[in-house]
mmCIF file of C-alpha atoms in Angstrom:
data_model
loop_
_atom_site.group_PDB
_atom_site.id
_atom_site.type_symbol
_atom_site.label_atom_id
_atom_site.label_comp_id
_atom_site.label_asym_id
_atom_site.label_seq_id
_atom_site.Cartn_x
_atom_site.Cartn_y
_atom_site.Cartn_z
ATOM 1 C CA MET P 1 98.912 152.674 274.530
ATOM 2 C CA PRO P 2 95.331 151.484 275.244
ATOM 3 C CA ARG P 3 92.512 153.714 274.142
ATOM 4 C CA HIS P 4 90.759 153.505 277.526
ATOM 5 C CA ARG P 5 92.867 153.249 280.645
ATOM 6 C CA PRO P 6 91.451 150.842 283.204
ATOM 7 C CA ARG P 7 90.144 152.224 286.463
ATOM 8 C CA SER P 8 91.058 150.664 289.756
ATOM 9 C CA ASN P 9 88.017 148.364 289.468
ATOM 10 C CA GLY P 10 89.445 146.792 286.292
ATOM 11 C CA PHE P 11 86.751 148.123 283.945
ATOM 12 C CA PRO P 12 87.652 150.549 281.138
ATOM 13 C CA ARG P 13 86.544 154.142 281.402
ATOM 14 C CA THR P 14 83.168 154.814 279.853
ATOM 15 C CA PRO P 15 83.579 156.205 276.326
ATOM 16 C CA PRO P 16 81.800 159.472 275.573
ATOM 17 C CA PRO P 17 78.142 158.981 274.586
ATOM 18 C CA ARG P 18 77.564 158.641 270.872
ATOM 19 C CA GLU P 19 75.256 161.056 269.172
ATOM 20 C CA GLU P 20 71.943 159.455 268.227
ATOM 21 C CA GLY P 21 68.852 160.799 266.546
ATOM 22 C CA PRO P 22 65.417 161.025 268.119
ATOM 23 C CA GLN P 23 64.437 158.068 270.288
ATOM 24 C CA ARG P 24 61.205 156.803 271.808
ATOM 25 C CA ILE P 25 60.426 158.409 275.127
ATOM 26 C CA ALA P 26 60.128 155.009 276.839
ATOM 27 C CA LYS P 27 63.732 154.232 275.894
ATOM 28 C CA LEU P 28 64.996 157.623 277.098
ATOM 29 C CA LEU P 29 63.146 157.352 280.416
ATOM 30 C CA ALA P 30 64.305 153.780 280.967
ATOM 31 C CA ARG P 31 67.890 154.874 280.255
ATOM 32 C CA ALA P 32 67.454 157.725 282.783
ATOM 33 C CA GLY P 33 66.469 155.142 285.397
ATOM 34 C CA VAL P 34 62.818 156.168 285.771
ATOM 35 C CA ALA P 35 61.376 152.705 285.087
ATOM 36 C CA SER P 36 61.513 149.871 282.558
ATOM 37 C CA ARG P 37 60.225 150.588 279.053
ATOM 38 C CA ARG P 38 57.109 148.548 279.735
ATOM 39 C CA ASP P 39 56.457 150.417 282.989
ATOM 40 C CA VAL P 40 56.971 153.757 281.206
ATOM 41 C CA GLU P 41 54.323 152.742 278.672
ATOM 42 C CA ARG P 42 51.909 152.046 281.567
ATOM 43 C CA MET P 43 52.776 155.387 283.164
ATOM 44 C CA ILE P 44 51.962 157.166 279.896
ATOM 45 C CA ALA P 45 48.596 155.360 279.730
ATOM 46 C CA GLU P 46 47.944 156.484 283.331
ATOM 47 C CA GLY P 47 48.650 160.118 282.371
ATOM 48 C CA ARG P 48 51.687 160.427 284.639
ATOM 49 C CA ILE P 49 54.176 161.625 282.003
ATOM 50 C CA ALA P 50 54.061 165.065 280.393
ATOM 51 C CA LEU P 51 56.094 167.017 277.865
ATOM 52 C CA ASN P 52 56.146 170.798 278.348
ATOM 53 C CA GLY P 53 53.093 170.513 280.602
ATOM 54 C CA GLU P 54 50.999 168.414 278.180
ATOM 55 C CA LYS P 55 50.214 164.818 279.183
ATOM 56 C CA LEU P 56 51.511 162.319 276.682
ATOM 57 C CA THR P 57 49.070 159.882 275.136
ATOM 58 C CA THR P 58 51.421 157.635 273.181
ATOM 59 C CA PRO P 59 54.718 155.871 273.918
ATOM 60 C CA ALA P 60 55.657 156.426 270.245
ATOM 61 C CA THR P 61 56.689 160.003 271.076
ATOM 62 C CA LEU P 62 60.176 160.676 269.672
ATOM 63 C CA LEU P 63 62.589 163.007 271.463
ATOM 64 C CA ASN P 64 66.246 163.975 271.239
ATOM 65 C CA ASP P 65 66.525 164.409 275.018
ATOM 66 C CA LEU P 66 64.411 164.675 278.156
ATOM 67 C CA SER P 67 64.159 168.480 278.250
ATOM 68 C CA GLY P 68 60.656 169.472 279.380
ATOM 69 C CA VAL P 69 59.679 165.916 280.387
ATOM 70 C CA THR P 70 58.077 165.426 283.793
ATOM 71 C CA VAL P 71 56.956 162.328 285.659
ATOM 72 C CA ASP P 72 54.262 162.909 288.261
ATOM 73 C CA GLY P 73 54.935 166.635 287.832
ATOM 74 C CA LYS P 74 58.666 166.383 288.592
ATOM 75 C CA PRO P 75 61.372 167.086 285.982
ATOM 76 C CA VAL P 76 63.422 164.086 284.842
ATOM 77 C CA ARG P 77 67.194 164.202 285.203
ATOM 78 C CA PRO P 78 69.306 163.170 282.206
ATOM 79 C CA ALA P 79 70.646 159.633 282.090
ATOM 80 C CA ALA P 80 73.743 158.856 284.114
ATOM 81 C CA ALA P 81 76.907 157.516 282.497
ATOM 82 C CA THR P 82 76.810 153.813 281.689
ATOM 83 C CA ARG P 83 78.118 151.697 284.556
ATOM 84 C CA LEU P 84 78.790 148.006 284.970
ATOM 85 C CA PHE P 85 78.862 146.358 288.393
ATOM 86 C CA ARG P 86 80.114 142.949 289.531
ATOM 87 C CA PHE P 87 77.901 141.136 292.034
ATOM 88 C CA TYR P 88 78.462 137.763 293.659
ATOM 89 C CA LYS P 89 75.019 136.154 293.640
ATOM 90 C CA PRO P 90 74.607 133.796 296.594
ATOM 91 C CA GLN P 91 72.614 130.567 296.488
ATOM 92 C CA GLY P 92 68.982 130.904 297.464
ATOM 93 C CA THR P 93 68.379 134.221 295.716
ATOM 94 C CA ILE P 94 66.371 134.841 292.583
ATOM 95 C CA THR P 95 67.632 137.013 289.732
ATOM 96 C CA ALA P 96 64.537 139.211 289.550
ATOM 97 C CA ALA P 97 63.195 142.432 291.053
ATOM 98 C CA ARG P 98 60.189 140.740 292.680
ATOM 99 C CA ASP P 99 59.175 137.186 293.406
ATOM 100 C CA PRO P 100 55.503 136.197 293.785
ATOM 101 C CA LYS P 101 56.628 133.321 296.029
ATOM 102 C CA GLY P 102 58.331 135.750 298.423
ATOM 103 C CA ARG P 103 61.848 134.373 297.930
ATOM 104 C CA THR P 104 64.882 136.588 298.468
ATOM 105 C CA THR P 105 65.931 138.461 295.325
ATOM 106 C CA ILE P 106 69.291 139.861 294.300
ATOM 107 C CA TYR P 107 67.869 143.324 295.027
ATOM 108 C CA ASP P 108 67.445 142.317 298.687
ATOM 109 C CA ARG P 109 71.200 141.599 298.769
ATOM 110 C CA LEU P 110 72.534 144.631 296.880
ATOM 111 C CA PRO P 111 74.257 147.361 298.870
ATOM 112 C CA PRO P 112 72.285 150.549 299.469
ATOM 113 C CA GLY P 113 72.896 153.609 297.324
ATOM 114 C CA LEU P 114 73.187 151.909 293.932
ATOM 115 C CA PRO P 115 71.441 153.483 290.960
ATOM 116 C CA ARG P 116 68.657 151.499 289.271
ATOM 117 C CA VAL P 117 70.479 148.435 287.921
ATOM 118 C CA MET P 118 69.489 145.427 285.827
ATOM 119 C CA PRO P 119 71.112 142.003 285.742
ATOM 120 C CA VAL P 120 72.871 140.923 282.561
ATOM 121 C CA GLY P 121 71.431 137.436 282.114
ATOM 122 C CA ARG P 122 70.439 135.392 285.121
ATOM 123 C CA LEU P 123 71.558 132.629 287.390
ATOM 124 C CA ASP P 124 69.198 129.978 288.764
ATOM 125 C CA PHE P 125 67.848 130.234 292.320
ATOM 126 C CA MET P 126 70.323 127.747 293.790
ATOM 127 C CA THR P 127 73.245 128.863 291.591
ATOM 128 C CA GLU P 128 75.932 131.127 292.990
ATOM 129 C CA GLY P 129 78.519 133.146 291.122
ATOM 130 C CA LEU P 130 79.412 136.323 289.290
ATOM 131 C CA LEU P 131 76.497 138.303 287.925
ATOM 132 C CA LEU P 132 76.992 141.518 286.000
ATOM 133 C CA LEU P 133 74.617 144.422 286.657
ATOM 134 C CA THR P 134 74.286 147.602 284.614
ATOM 135 C CA ASN P 135 72.308 150.829 284.641
ATOM 136 C CA ASP P 136 72.105 150.757 280.818
ATOM 137 C CA GLY P 137 69.385 148.640 279.209
ATOM 138 C CA GLU P 138 71.001 148.869 275.764
ATOM 139 C CA LEU P 139 74.323 147.540 277.108
ATOM 140 C CA LYS P 140 72.426 144.738 278.892
ATOM 141 C CA ARG P 141 70.737 143.795 275.633
ATOM 142 C CA GLN P 142 74.003 143.810 273.671
ATOM 143 C CA LEU P 143 75.738 141.613 276.241
ATOM 144 C CA GLU P 144 72.857 139.101 276.241
ATOM 145 C CA LEU P 145 72.365 138.771 272.474
ATOM 146 C CA PRO P 146 73.660 135.449 271.101
ATOM 147 C CA ARG P 147 74.974 137.183 267.978
ATOM 148 C CA THR P 148 77.522 139.128 270.039
ATOM 149 C CA ALA P 149 79.103 135.715 270.834
ATOM 150 C CA ILE P 150 80.304 136.704 274.290
ATOM 151 C CA VAL P 151 81.743 133.599 275.925
ATOM 152 C CA ARG P 152 80.097 132.587 279.184
ATOM 153 C CA GLN P 153 81.909 130.264 281.527
ATOM 154 C CA TYR P 154 80.318 128.160 284.257
ATOM 155 C CA ARG P 155 81.537 125.652 286.774
ATOM 156 C CA ALA P 156 79.004 122.974 287.702
ATOM 157 C CA ARG P 157 78.971 120.133 290.167
ATOM 158 C CA ALA P 158 77.425 116.920 288.886
ATOM 159 C CA PHE P 159 76.084 114.179 291.077
ATOM 160 C CA GLY P 160 76.668 110.704 289.703
ATOM 161 C CA ARG P 161 79.273 109.549 287.222
ATOM 162 C CA VAL P 162 80.058 111.826 284.271
ATOM 163 C CA THR P 163 82.748 111.031 281.699
ATOM 164 C CA GLN P 164 84.673 113.299 279.347
ATOM 165 C CA PRO P 165 83.253 111.474 276.266
ATOM 166 C CA GLN P 166 79.737 112.307 277.528
ATOM 167 C CA LEU P 167 80.722 115.958 277.900
ATOM 168 C CA ASP P 168 82.366 115.989 274.459
ATOM 169 C CA ARG P 169 78.994 115.140 272.871
ATOM 170 C CA LEU P 170 77.639 118.461 274.208
ATOM 171 C CA ALA P 171 79.773 120.224 271.581
ATOM 172 C CA GLU P 172 77.141 119.129 269.022
ATOM 173 C CA GLY P 173 74.375 120.708 271.083
ATOM 174 C CA VAL P 174 71.646 118.828 272.887
ATOM 175 C CA THR P 175 67.880 118.493 272.471
ATOM 176 C CA ILE P 176 65.813 118.262 275.652
ATOM 177 C CA GLU P 177 62.026 117.884 275.479
ATOM 178 C CA GLY P 178 61.998 119.118 271.869
ATOM 179 C CA VAL P 179 64.126 122.214 272.504
ATOM 180 C CA HIS P 180 67.574 122.269 270.887
ATOM 181 C CA TYR P 181 70.330 123.940 272.899
ATOM 182 C CA GLY P 182 73.526 125.147 271.209
ATOM 183 C CA SER P 183 77.049 123.893 271.500
ATOM 184 C CA ILE P 184 78.691 123.666 274.923
ATOM 185 C CA ILE P 185 82.382 123.075 275.485
ATOM 186 C CA ALA P 186 82.600 121.133 278.754
ATOM 187 C CA ASN P 187 85.617 119.684 280.525
ATOM 188 C CA LEU P 188 86.051 117.644 283.686
ATOM 189 C CA GLU P 189 88.187 119.188 286.397
#
């Protein structure tokens, strides 16, 4: 019998949180959905984050939990359970929270009522397809790290003539403008 029974959405149930030692406050607040770690560091510098009524002066503060932590004078709720969402990213949207050029972002297309979510990886502006979103920055990081060797699969349309022998050479990796890209297994449909 499987350890985690799938829910109706096809994802396994979230395992119970593992016990960890003290962590940096920026990590805890990011996990609780307050802001990104970098933004939390700015908020600390601005004097907006306090612990037991005392404004924090350093993001190196280590805590076991968020008890007594306030942001702009309001208590912080504990982090929600880790969640993973599937999102079909349409063409003509950027995988970012904001775009200086004013283009539509994935956040403009997400349904209302979602918790603070982050994309796992990214798809180009004119690329469409499945994009995973999560409320857990640590899970996002683990899924994106090359060492975790999670297989990513893409379907691409090429203009012009492409042969299977050309695609087979991608298995050795390819160097473009001095940057070497790893092995790609590519097949013609």
